[in-house]
Structures are given as C-alpha cells and as structure tokens.
Short mmCIF file of N, CA and C in Angstrom, two decimals:
data_model
loop_
_atom_site.label_atom_id
_atom_site.label_comp_id
_atom_site.label_asym_id
_atom_site.label_seq_id
_atom_site.Cartn_x
_atom_site.Cartn_y
_atom_site.Cartn_z
N UNK A 1 -142.92 -94.44 166.48
CA UNK A 1 -143.02 -95.76 167.08
C UNK A 1 -143.87 -95.67 168.34
N UNK A 2 -144.88 -96.49 168.43
CA UNK A 2 -145.76 -96.50 169.59
C UNK A 2 -145.24 -97.51 170.61
N UNK A 3 -145.14 -97.08 171.85
CA UNK A 3 -144.67 -97.95 172.92
C UNK A 3 -145.87 -98.57 173.62
N UNK A 4 -146.00 -99.85 173.51
CA UNK A 4 -147.16 -100.56 174.07
C UNK A 4 -147.17 -100.46 175.59
N UNK A 5 -148.37 -100.32 176.14
CA UNK A 5 -148.63 -100.36 177.58
C UNK A 5 -148.17 -99.14 178.37
N UNK A 6 -147.63 -98.13 177.71
CA UNK A 6 -147.30 -96.90 178.42
C UNK A 6 -148.53 -96.00 178.48
N UNK A 7 -148.70 -95.24 179.58
CA UNK A 7 -149.85 -94.34 179.65
C UNK A 7 -149.69 -93.18 178.66
N UNK A 8 -150.81 -92.53 178.40
CA UNK A 8 -150.81 -91.34 177.56
C UNK A 8 -151.28 -90.16 178.41
N UNK A 9 -150.96 -88.97 177.95
CA UNK A 9 -151.41 -87.75 178.61
C UNK A 9 -152.49 -87.09 177.77
N UNK A 10 -153.60 -86.77 178.43
CA UNK A 10 -154.72 -86.11 177.78
C UNK A 10 -154.77 -84.67 178.31
N UNK A 11 -154.52 -83.66 177.47
CA UNK A 11 -154.58 -82.27 177.95
C UNK A 11 -155.94 -82.00 178.61
N UNK A 12 -155.90 -81.44 179.82
CA UNK A 12 -157.13 -81.27 180.59
C UNK A 12 -157.39 -79.83 181.03
N UNK A 13 -156.43 -79.19 181.69
CA UNK A 13 -156.67 -77.89 182.31
C UNK A 13 -155.48 -76.95 182.15
N UNK A 14 -155.78 -75.66 182.24
CA UNK A 14 -154.75 -74.64 182.45
C UNK A 14 -155.09 -73.95 183.77
N UNK A 15 -154.14 -73.96 184.69
CA UNK A 15 -154.29 -73.24 185.96
C UNK A 15 -153.43 -71.99 185.90
N UNK A 16 -153.98 -70.87 186.29
CA UNK A 16 -153.23 -69.61 186.39
C UNK A 16 -153.45 -69.11 187.81
N UNK A 17 -152.39 -69.17 188.61
CA UNK A 17 -152.45 -68.86 190.03
C UNK A 17 -151.63 -67.60 190.30
N UNK A 18 -152.29 -66.58 190.81
CA UNK A 18 -151.61 -65.33 191.17
C UNK A 18 -151.08 -65.49 192.59
N UNK A 19 -149.79 -65.19 192.78
CA UNK A 19 -149.18 -65.41 194.08
C UNK A 19 -148.67 -64.11 194.70
N UNK A 20 -148.61 -64.14 196.03
CA UNK A 20 -148.07 -63.02 196.79
C UNK A 20 -146.60 -63.28 197.09
N UNK A 21 -145.95 -62.35 197.78
CA UNK A 21 -144.53 -62.49 198.13
C UNK A 21 -144.34 -63.66 199.09
N UNK A 22 -143.24 -64.39 198.95
CA UNK A 22 -142.96 -65.53 199.84
C UNK A 22 -142.79 -65.08 201.29
N UNK A 23 -143.23 -65.93 202.22
CA UNK A 23 -143.05 -65.72 203.65
C UNK A 23 -142.07 -66.77 204.15
N UNK A 24 -140.96 -66.35 204.72
CA UNK A 24 -139.96 -67.29 205.22
C UNK A 24 -140.37 -67.77 206.61
N UNK A 25 -140.69 -69.06 206.72
CA UNK A 25 -141.04 -69.65 208.01
C UNK A 25 -139.77 -70.11 208.71
N UNK A 26 -138.91 -70.81 207.97
CA UNK A 26 -137.57 -71.17 208.43
C UNK A 26 -136.63 -70.93 207.25
N UNK A 27 -135.34 -71.20 207.43
CA UNK A 27 -134.39 -71.02 206.34
C UNK A 27 -134.72 -71.90 205.14
N UNK A 28 -135.35 -73.04 205.37
CA UNK A 28 -135.64 -73.97 204.29
C UNK A 28 -137.12 -74.16 203.99
N UNK A 29 -138.00 -73.41 204.66
CA UNK A 29 -139.44 -73.55 204.45
C UNK A 29 -140.06 -72.19 204.18
N UNK A 30 -140.66 -72.07 203.00
CA UNK A 30 -141.35 -70.85 202.61
C UNK A 30 -142.83 -71.13 202.47
N UNK A 31 -143.64 -70.09 202.68
CA UNK A 31 -145.05 -70.15 202.38
C UNK A 31 -145.33 -69.06 201.35
N UNK A 32 -146.03 -69.43 200.27
CA UNK A 32 -146.40 -68.46 199.25
C UNK A 32 -147.93 -68.48 199.14
N UNK A 33 -148.58 -67.43 199.67
CA UNK A 33 -150.05 -67.39 199.59
C UNK A 33 -150.53 -67.05 198.18
N UNK A 34 -151.71 -67.58 197.82
CA UNK A 34 -152.37 -67.18 196.59
C UNK A 34 -152.96 -65.78 196.82
N UNK A 35 -153.08 -65.00 195.77
CA UNK A 35 -153.87 -63.78 195.83
C UNK A 35 -155.33 -64.23 195.86
N UNK A 36 -156.06 -63.81 196.89
CA UNK A 36 -157.45 -64.26 197.07
C UNK A 36 -158.35 -63.83 195.92
N UNK A 37 -159.23 -64.73 195.54
CA UNK A 37 -160.24 -64.50 194.52
C UNK A 37 -159.65 -64.06 193.19
N UNK A 38 -158.49 -64.58 192.89
CA UNK A 38 -157.83 -64.32 191.61
C UNK A 38 -157.33 -65.66 191.07
N UNK A 39 -157.05 -65.70 189.84
CA UNK A 39 -156.56 -66.92 189.24
C UNK A 39 -157.69 -67.83 188.80
N UNK A 40 -157.39 -68.67 187.82
CA UNK A 40 -158.42 -69.52 187.23
C UNK A 40 -157.92 -70.93 187.00
N UNK A 41 -158.87 -71.84 186.91
CA UNK A 41 -158.63 -73.23 186.54
C UNK A 41 -159.68 -73.55 185.47
N UNK A 42 -159.21 -73.72 184.22
CA UNK A 42 -160.13 -73.85 183.09
C UNK A 42 -159.77 -75.09 182.30
N UNK A 43 -160.81 -75.89 182.01
CA UNK A 43 -160.59 -77.10 181.21
C UNK A 43 -160.43 -76.75 179.75
N UNK A 44 -159.78 -77.67 179.02
CA UNK A 44 -159.66 -77.53 177.59
C UNK A 44 -161.04 -77.64 176.94
N UNK A 45 -161.16 -77.16 175.72
CA UNK A 45 -162.45 -77.08 175.04
C UNK A 45 -163.18 -78.42 174.95
N UNK A 46 -162.46 -79.51 174.76
CA UNK A 46 -163.10 -80.82 174.58
C UNK A 46 -163.00 -81.72 175.80
N UNK A 47 -162.45 -81.21 176.90
CA UNK A 47 -162.26 -82.06 178.07
C UNK A 47 -163.55 -82.15 178.88
N UNK A 48 -163.82 -83.34 179.42
CA UNK A 48 -165.01 -83.58 180.22
C UNK A 48 -164.63 -84.14 181.58
N UNK A 49 -165.25 -83.69 182.66
CA UNK A 49 -166.28 -82.68 182.68
C UNK A 49 -165.68 -81.28 182.48
N UNK A 50 -166.46 -80.37 181.89
CA UNK A 50 -165.95 -79.02 181.72
C UNK A 50 -165.80 -78.33 183.08
N UNK A 51 -164.81 -77.47 183.17
CA UNK A 51 -164.56 -76.76 184.43
C UNK A 51 -164.09 -75.35 184.12
N UNK A 52 -164.71 -74.39 184.77
CA UNK A 52 -164.28 -72.99 184.72
C UNK A 52 -164.40 -72.48 186.15
N UNK A 53 -163.26 -72.40 186.85
CA UNK A 53 -163.28 -72.07 188.27
C UNK A 53 -162.33 -70.91 188.58
N UNK A 54 -162.64 -70.24 189.68
CA UNK A 54 -161.79 -69.16 190.20
C UNK A 54 -161.27 -69.59 191.57
N UNK A 55 -159.97 -69.36 191.80
CA UNK A 55 -159.39 -69.69 193.10
C UNK A 55 -159.85 -68.68 194.14
N UNK A 56 -160.44 -69.18 195.24
CA UNK A 56 -160.87 -68.31 196.33
C UNK A 56 -159.70 -68.00 197.25
N UNK A 57 -158.94 -69.03 197.57
CA UNK A 57 -157.73 -68.85 198.38
C UNK A 57 -156.88 -70.10 198.25
N UNK A 58 -155.65 -69.99 198.67
CA UNK A 58 -154.74 -71.14 198.63
C UNK A 58 -153.38 -70.75 199.16
N UNK A 59 -152.54 -71.76 199.29
CA UNK A 59 -151.22 -71.53 199.87
C UNK A 59 -150.28 -72.62 199.40
N UNK A 60 -149.05 -72.23 199.15
CA UNK A 60 -148.01 -73.13 198.68
C UNK A 60 -146.89 -73.16 199.72
N UNK A 61 -146.60 -74.34 200.25
CA UNK A 61 -145.45 -74.51 201.13
C UNK A 61 -144.32 -75.09 200.30
N UNK A 62 -143.18 -74.43 200.31
CA UNK A 62 -142.00 -74.88 199.57
C UNK A 62 -140.91 -75.24 200.56
N UNK A 63 -140.38 -76.44 200.45
CA UNK A 63 -139.26 -76.87 201.30
C UNK A 63 -138.05 -77.10 200.41
N UNK A 64 -136.96 -76.38 200.74
CA UNK A 64 -135.73 -76.51 199.97
C UNK A 64 -135.00 -77.80 200.34
N UNK A 65 -134.47 -78.47 199.32
CA UNK A 65 -133.59 -79.61 199.57
C UNK A 65 -132.30 -79.11 200.21
N UNK A 66 -131.61 -79.97 200.98
CA UNK A 66 -130.37 -79.53 201.64
C UNK A 66 -129.33 -78.94 200.70
N UNK A 67 -129.24 -79.44 199.46
CA UNK A 67 -128.25 -78.89 198.52
C UNK A 67 -128.73 -77.61 197.84
N UNK A 68 -129.99 -77.21 198.06
CA UNK A 68 -130.53 -75.98 197.50
C UNK A 68 -130.89 -76.04 196.03
N UNK A 69 -130.75 -77.18 195.39
CA UNK A 69 -131.00 -77.28 193.94
C UNK A 69 -132.48 -77.45 193.58
N UNK A 70 -133.28 -77.95 194.51
CA UNK A 70 -134.70 -78.20 194.25
C UNK A 70 -135.52 -77.72 195.44
N UNK A 71 -136.78 -77.39 195.18
CA UNK A 71 -137.76 -77.19 196.24
C UNK A 71 -138.89 -78.17 196.02
N UNK A 72 -139.49 -78.59 197.13
CA UNK A 72 -140.63 -79.52 197.12
C UNK A 72 -141.88 -78.70 197.41
N UNK A 73 -142.90 -78.85 196.60
CA UNK A 73 -144.14 -78.10 196.72
C UNK A 73 -145.20 -78.91 197.46
N UNK A 74 -145.97 -78.23 198.27
CA UNK A 74 -147.14 -78.81 198.93
C UNK A 74 -148.22 -77.73 198.93
N UNK A 75 -149.19 -77.86 198.04
CA UNK A 75 -150.16 -76.80 197.78
C UNK A 75 -151.57 -77.29 198.07
N UNK A 76 -152.36 -76.42 198.68
CA UNK A 76 -153.77 -76.70 198.90
C UNK A 76 -154.54 -75.41 198.65
N UNK A 77 -155.67 -75.53 197.93
CA UNK A 77 -156.46 -74.35 197.62
C UNK A 77 -157.93 -74.73 197.47
N UNK A 78 -158.76 -73.69 197.43
CA UNK A 78 -160.20 -73.87 197.21
C UNK A 78 -160.58 -72.99 196.02
N UNK A 79 -161.37 -73.60 195.11
CA UNK A 79 -161.87 -72.86 193.95
C UNK A 79 -163.37 -73.05 193.86
N UNK A 80 -164.01 -72.09 193.18
CA UNK A 80 -165.46 -72.17 192.94
C UNK A 80 -165.66 -72.17 191.43
N UNK A 81 -166.45 -73.15 190.95
CA UNK A 81 -166.68 -73.20 189.51
C UNK A 81 -167.89 -72.35 189.14
N UNK A 82 -168.16 -72.25 187.85
CA UNK A 82 -169.21 -71.37 187.35
C UNK A 82 -170.60 -71.73 187.88
N UNK A 83 -170.81 -73.00 188.27
CA UNK A 83 -172.11 -73.41 188.82
C UNK A 83 -172.25 -73.07 190.31
N UNK A 84 -171.14 -72.64 190.93
CA UNK A 84 -171.14 -72.36 192.36
C UNK A 84 -170.55 -73.48 193.19
N UNK A 85 -170.24 -74.62 192.57
CA UNK A 85 -169.66 -75.75 193.30
C UNK A 85 -168.25 -75.42 193.77
N UNK A 86 -167.94 -75.90 194.96
CA UNK A 86 -166.59 -75.74 195.51
C UNK A 86 -165.77 -76.99 195.25
N UNK A 87 -164.48 -76.79 195.06
CA UNK A 87 -163.58 -77.93 194.95
C UNK A 87 -162.24 -77.60 195.57
N UNK A 88 -161.65 -78.63 196.15
CA UNK A 88 -160.29 -78.52 196.66
C UNK A 88 -159.36 -78.91 195.52
N UNK A 89 -158.39 -78.06 195.25
CA UNK A 89 -157.38 -78.28 194.22
C UNK A 89 -156.05 -78.31 194.96
N UNK A 90 -155.43 -79.47 194.98
CA UNK A 90 -154.15 -79.58 195.69
C UNK A 90 -153.13 -80.27 194.79
N UNK A 91 -151.88 -80.00 195.07
CA UNK A 91 -150.82 -80.66 194.31
C UNK A 91 -149.53 -80.64 195.09
N UNK A 92 -148.67 -81.58 194.73
CA UNK A 92 -147.30 -81.54 195.22
C UNK A 92 -146.40 -81.74 194.02
N UNK A 93 -145.15 -81.34 194.18
CA UNK A 93 -144.24 -81.43 193.04
C UNK A 93 -142.86 -80.92 193.37
N UNK A 94 -142.10 -80.68 192.32
CA UNK A 94 -140.72 -80.22 192.45
C UNK A 94 -140.46 -79.07 191.48
N UNK A 95 -139.58 -78.17 191.91
CA UNK A 95 -139.14 -77.05 191.06
C UNK A 95 -137.63 -76.95 191.17
N UNK A 96 -136.96 -76.87 190.03
CA UNK A 96 -135.50 -76.66 190.01
C UNK A 96 -135.20 -75.22 190.41
N UNK A 97 -134.23 -75.05 191.30
CA UNK A 97 -133.86 -73.72 191.80
C UNK A 97 -132.67 -73.11 191.06
N UNK A 98 -132.08 -73.86 190.16
CA UNK A 98 -130.84 -73.41 189.52
C UNK A 98 -131.06 -72.42 188.39
N UNK A 99 -132.26 -72.31 187.86
CA UNK A 99 -132.53 -71.40 186.74
C UNK A 99 -133.33 -70.20 187.18
N UNK A 100 -134.08 -69.65 186.23
CA UNK A 100 -134.89 -68.46 186.50
C UNK A 100 -135.98 -68.71 187.53
N UNK A 101 -136.46 -69.96 187.64
CA UNK A 101 -137.46 -70.28 188.66
C UNK A 101 -136.92 -69.97 190.05
N UNK A 102 -135.65 -70.29 190.29
CA UNK A 102 -135.02 -70.00 191.57
C UNK A 102 -135.00 -68.52 191.87
N UNK A 103 -134.76 -67.69 190.85
CA UNK A 103 -134.77 -66.24 191.05
C UNK A 103 -136.13 -65.77 191.54
N UNK A 104 -137.19 -66.33 190.96
CA UNK A 104 -138.55 -65.92 191.36
C UNK A 104 -138.83 -66.36 192.79
N UNK A 105 -138.51 -67.60 193.10
CA UNK A 105 -138.77 -68.11 194.45
C UNK A 105 -137.96 -67.36 195.50
N UNK A 106 -136.74 -66.96 195.17
CA UNK A 106 -135.91 -66.20 196.10
C UNK A 106 -136.29 -64.72 196.17
N UNK A 107 -137.18 -64.27 195.27
CA UNK A 107 -137.60 -62.87 195.27
C UNK A 107 -136.61 -61.94 194.59
N UNK A 108 -135.79 -62.45 193.70
CA UNK A 108 -134.79 -61.65 192.98
C UNK A 108 -135.50 -60.62 192.09
N UNK A 109 -135.08 -59.38 192.15
CA UNK A 109 -135.69 -58.31 191.37
C UNK A 109 -135.43 -58.46 189.87
N UNK A 110 -134.43 -59.26 189.49
CA UNK A 110 -134.10 -59.48 188.07
C UNK A 110 -134.81 -60.69 187.49
N UNK A 111 -135.78 -61.24 188.20
CA UNK A 111 -136.49 -62.43 187.72
C UNK A 111 -137.32 -62.10 186.48
N UNK A 112 -137.39 -63.06 185.58
CA UNK A 112 -138.17 -62.90 184.35
C UNK A 112 -139.07 -64.12 184.15
N UNK A 113 -139.99 -64.01 183.22
CA UNK A 113 -140.87 -65.12 182.88
C UNK A 113 -140.04 -66.34 182.49
N UNK A 114 -140.47 -67.48 182.96
CA UNK A 114 -139.74 -68.73 182.69
C UNK A 114 -140.48 -69.56 181.65
N UNK A 115 -139.82 -70.56 181.16
CA UNK A 115 -140.45 -71.52 180.27
C UNK A 115 -140.98 -72.70 181.07
N UNK A 116 -141.65 -73.60 180.40
CA UNK A 116 -142.09 -74.84 181.01
C UNK A 116 -140.90 -75.80 181.04
N UNK A 117 -140.92 -76.74 181.99
CA UNK A 117 -139.91 -77.78 181.97
C UNK A 117 -139.06 -77.90 183.22
N UNK A 118 -139.17 -76.97 184.16
CA UNK A 118 -138.40 -77.06 185.40
C UNK A 118 -139.29 -77.14 186.64
N UNK A 119 -140.61 -77.24 186.44
CA UNK A 119 -141.56 -77.36 187.55
C UNK A 119 -142.60 -78.40 187.16
N UNK A 120 -142.71 -79.47 187.98
CA UNK A 120 -143.64 -80.56 187.69
C UNK A 120 -144.47 -80.88 188.92
N UNK A 121 -145.75 -81.18 188.69
CA UNK A 121 -146.67 -81.44 189.80
C UNK A 121 -147.57 -82.63 189.51
N UNK A 122 -148.12 -83.20 190.59
CA UNK A 122 -149.23 -84.14 190.48
C UNK A 122 -150.39 -83.52 191.22
N UNK A 123 -151.56 -83.52 190.59
CA UNK A 123 -152.72 -82.76 191.04
C UNK A 123 -153.81 -83.71 191.53
N UNK A 124 -154.53 -83.25 192.57
CA UNK A 124 -155.67 -83.98 193.11
C UNK A 124 -156.86 -83.03 193.28
N UNK A 125 -158.06 -83.59 193.14
CA UNK A 125 -159.30 -82.82 193.32
C UNK A 125 -160.16 -83.48 194.38
N UNK A 126 -160.94 -82.66 195.11
CA UNK A 126 -161.98 -83.14 196.01
C UNK A 126 -163.18 -82.21 195.87
N UNK A 127 -164.38 -82.80 195.80
CA UNK A 127 -165.59 -82.00 195.66
C UNK A 127 -166.81 -82.83 196.02
N UNK A 128 -167.91 -82.15 196.32
CA UNK A 128 -169.20 -82.81 196.51
C UNK A 128 -170.07 -82.67 195.27
N UNK A 129 -169.61 -81.92 194.28
CA UNK A 129 -170.39 -81.70 193.07
C UNK A 129 -170.47 -82.99 192.25
N UNK A 130 -171.69 -83.50 192.00
CA UNK A 130 -171.82 -84.71 191.19
C UNK A 130 -171.21 -84.55 189.79
N UNK A 131 -171.31 -83.36 189.22
CA UNK A 131 -170.77 -83.12 187.89
C UNK A 131 -169.25 -83.18 187.87
N UNK A 132 -168.60 -82.75 188.96
CA UNK A 132 -167.13 -82.70 189.01
C UNK A 132 -166.52 -83.90 189.71
N UNK A 133 -167.33 -84.74 190.34
CA UNK A 133 -166.85 -85.89 191.11
C UNK A 133 -165.90 -86.79 190.31
N UNK A 134 -166.09 -86.99 189.00
CA UNK A 134 -165.15 -87.85 188.25
C UNK A 134 -163.68 -87.39 188.34
N UNK A 135 -163.45 -86.11 188.61
CA UNK A 135 -162.08 -85.60 188.71
C UNK A 135 -161.31 -86.28 189.85
N UNK A 136 -162.02 -86.69 190.89
CA UNK A 136 -161.38 -87.31 192.06
C UNK A 136 -160.77 -88.67 191.73
N UNK A 137 -161.30 -89.33 190.71
CA UNK A 137 -160.88 -90.70 190.40
C UNK A 137 -159.83 -90.79 189.30
N UNK A 138 -159.28 -89.66 188.93
CA UNK A 138 -158.29 -89.63 187.85
C UNK A 138 -156.94 -89.15 188.39
N UNK A 139 -155.90 -89.50 187.66
CA UNK A 139 -154.54 -89.05 187.97
C UNK A 139 -154.19 -87.92 187.02
N UNK A 140 -153.67 -86.82 187.59
CA UNK A 140 -153.28 -85.67 186.78
C UNK A 140 -151.83 -85.29 187.08
N UNK A 141 -151.13 -84.83 186.04
CA UNK A 141 -149.78 -84.30 186.18
C UNK A 141 -149.71 -82.98 185.42
N UNK A 142 -148.75 -82.16 185.80
CA UNK A 142 -148.63 -80.88 185.11
C UNK A 142 -147.20 -80.38 185.05
N UNK A 143 -147.00 -79.46 184.13
CA UNK A 143 -145.73 -78.76 183.99
C UNK A 143 -146.03 -77.27 184.14
N UNK A 144 -145.17 -76.58 184.89
CA UNK A 144 -145.46 -75.18 185.20
C UNK A 144 -144.39 -74.21 184.77
N UNK A 145 -144.80 -72.96 184.80
CA UNK A 145 -143.88 -71.85 184.54
C UNK A 145 -144.35 -70.67 185.36
N UNK A 146 -143.49 -69.66 185.48
CA UNK A 146 -143.81 -68.41 186.16
C UNK A 146 -143.92 -67.30 185.12
N UNK A 147 -144.94 -66.46 185.26
CA UNK A 147 -145.13 -65.31 184.37
C UNK A 147 -144.89 -64.05 185.20
N UNK A 148 -143.93 -63.25 184.76
CA UNK A 148 -143.57 -62.01 185.46
C UNK A 148 -143.98 -60.83 184.59
N UNK A 149 -144.83 -59.96 185.14
CA UNK A 149 -145.26 -58.75 184.45
C UNK A 149 -145.04 -57.58 185.40
N UNK A 150 -144.58 -56.48 184.87
CA UNK A 150 -144.27 -55.32 185.69
C UNK A 150 -145.49 -54.82 186.44
N UNK A 151 -145.32 -54.55 187.74
CA UNK A 151 -146.35 -54.01 188.63
C UNK A 151 -147.59 -54.89 188.75
N UNK A 152 -147.43 -56.21 188.58
CA UNK A 152 -148.53 -57.16 188.73
C UNK A 152 -148.04 -58.34 189.55
N UNK A 153 -148.97 -59.05 190.19
CA UNK A 153 -148.54 -60.26 190.91
C UNK A 153 -147.95 -61.29 189.93
N UNK A 154 -147.03 -62.08 190.44
CA UNK A 154 -146.48 -63.18 189.64
C UNK A 154 -147.57 -64.22 189.44
N UNK A 155 -147.61 -64.80 188.26
CA UNK A 155 -148.57 -65.85 187.93
C UNK A 155 -147.82 -67.17 187.80
N UNK A 156 -148.32 -68.20 188.46
CA UNK A 156 -147.83 -69.56 188.25
C UNK A 156 -148.83 -70.20 187.30
N UNK A 157 -148.36 -70.65 186.16
CA UNK A 157 -149.24 -71.26 185.16
C UNK A 157 -148.85 -72.72 185.00
N UNK A 158 -149.85 -73.59 185.11
CA UNK A 158 -149.64 -75.03 184.91
C UNK A 158 -150.48 -75.51 183.74
N UNK A 159 -149.88 -76.32 182.90
CA UNK A 159 -150.60 -77.09 181.89
C UNK A 159 -150.75 -78.49 182.49
N UNK A 160 -152.00 -78.89 182.72
CA UNK A 160 -152.29 -80.11 183.47
C UNK A 160 -152.94 -81.13 182.54
N UNK A 161 -152.44 -82.35 182.60
CA UNK A 161 -152.95 -83.43 181.76
C UNK A 161 -153.40 -84.61 182.61
N UNK A 162 -154.42 -85.31 182.12
CA UNK A 162 -154.86 -86.54 182.73
C UNK A 162 -153.96 -87.67 182.25
N UNK A 163 -153.56 -88.54 183.17
CA UNK A 163 -152.82 -89.74 182.82
C UNK A 163 -153.85 -90.83 182.55
N UNK A 164 -153.75 -91.49 181.39
CA UNK A 164 -154.75 -92.49 181.03
C UNK A 164 -154.08 -93.65 180.29
N UNK A 165 -154.79 -94.76 180.23
CA UNK A 165 -154.32 -95.90 179.45
C UNK A 165 -154.41 -95.55 177.98
N UNK A 166 -153.48 -96.02 177.20
CA UNK A 166 -153.51 -95.78 175.76
C UNK A 166 -154.76 -96.41 175.18
N UNK A 167 -155.46 -95.64 174.36
CA UNK A 167 -156.69 -96.14 173.74
C UNK A 167 -156.84 -95.43 172.41
N UNK A 168 -157.02 -96.17 171.37
CA UNK A 168 -157.09 -95.60 170.02
C UNK A 168 -158.27 -94.65 169.84
N UNK A 169 -159.42 -94.95 170.47
CA UNK A 169 -160.63 -94.22 170.18
C UNK A 169 -160.95 -93.05 171.10
N UNK A 170 -160.33 -92.96 172.28
CA UNK A 170 -160.75 -91.99 173.28
C UNK A 170 -159.57 -91.14 173.72
N UNK A 171 -159.55 -89.87 173.31
CA UNK A 171 -158.51 -88.96 173.75
C UNK A 171 -159.13 -87.71 174.36
N UNK A 172 -160.36 -87.77 174.83
CA UNK A 172 -161.02 -86.59 175.36
C UNK A 172 -161.32 -86.66 176.85
N UNK A 173 -160.76 -87.67 177.55
CA UNK A 173 -161.03 -87.82 178.98
C UNK A 173 -162.06 -88.89 179.20
N UNK A 174 -162.05 -89.45 180.39
CA UNK A 174 -162.99 -90.54 180.70
C UNK A 174 -163.72 -90.24 181.97
#
C-alpha cells in the first residue's frame, strides 16, 4: 500500500569514518576525533552528483542525556573528493547507549560490531565545487553502525539517503 504525500528515501552515500579513542571533556561530554586522512564518503553507483571523497579530519562531540540512555551527536568534518574539491560534511543525531553501541562509546573492551538501527543522523554538506553544490540543497538522513576489528581503529559506517518527494519516474536523486 502506497501512502500518499509521504517522502521517500533515495539511497545516496556510504560513509566509513575511522575514529580514535574518546576524550572525556566532562562527565557528560565526549569528543571523538576522526583518524586523519582515513575514511571515505562514496555515492551509490547511480546517485548524482557522483562523489568519492576521503575524510581529511573531523570530530564528533557526544553529549549524554541525563538518564544515560542516549547520546546526542554533533559532528563536523572536511573531506576532499577525487577532483580535489573540498567539502564540509556535518551531521547531528542520536545513538542509543543501552546496547552494544554504548559499549563502544564507553570504550568497553568487550565491544563488538553492531547492527544498523540504534544510531540515526541528519547530514549537511557545504562546498564551493559547482559539481557538488546541489548537495547543499537536499535533505539527507542516515542510519549507522560501528565496525570493530581487532588491532584496527573502530569504523563508524552510515548508510545515507536523500529525502525526496514521492515521484514515480525519478529515484536516482535530483
């Protein structure tokens, strides 16, 4: 059954962000730096404009809710795409602390790779690149997970989709 007038999600990007150990600023505020010049932001095969970028640097500020069940994300980073263009990739969102995601954020040694569904973000872009400028005028949302591999930095992976009006003929981005 199709629900009239509801937006649709168009798969757009996969972000893979390598992170360093959390830095405790206060009891309820953490900073998690990106591993410099690591991680990627890659568009889906049919998404326009195409994007293949590497994160140069970035940082995630996490603020715990008073009850400790959720953290609020505030992320800002810079990436360079294959043409050399720079873009700001920022997002805010929420992560549930009650499951395996909480173990990773707390630095628990027993943390394991998580599934999607407990971390959600809204993404924004800024750039001077004429080819990438359309990204600034779109709304994006994503669902994330953490990938844990022995003796490697933790990876935060987001599947990011464009929010768009339902349209029968166009599912490849606008």
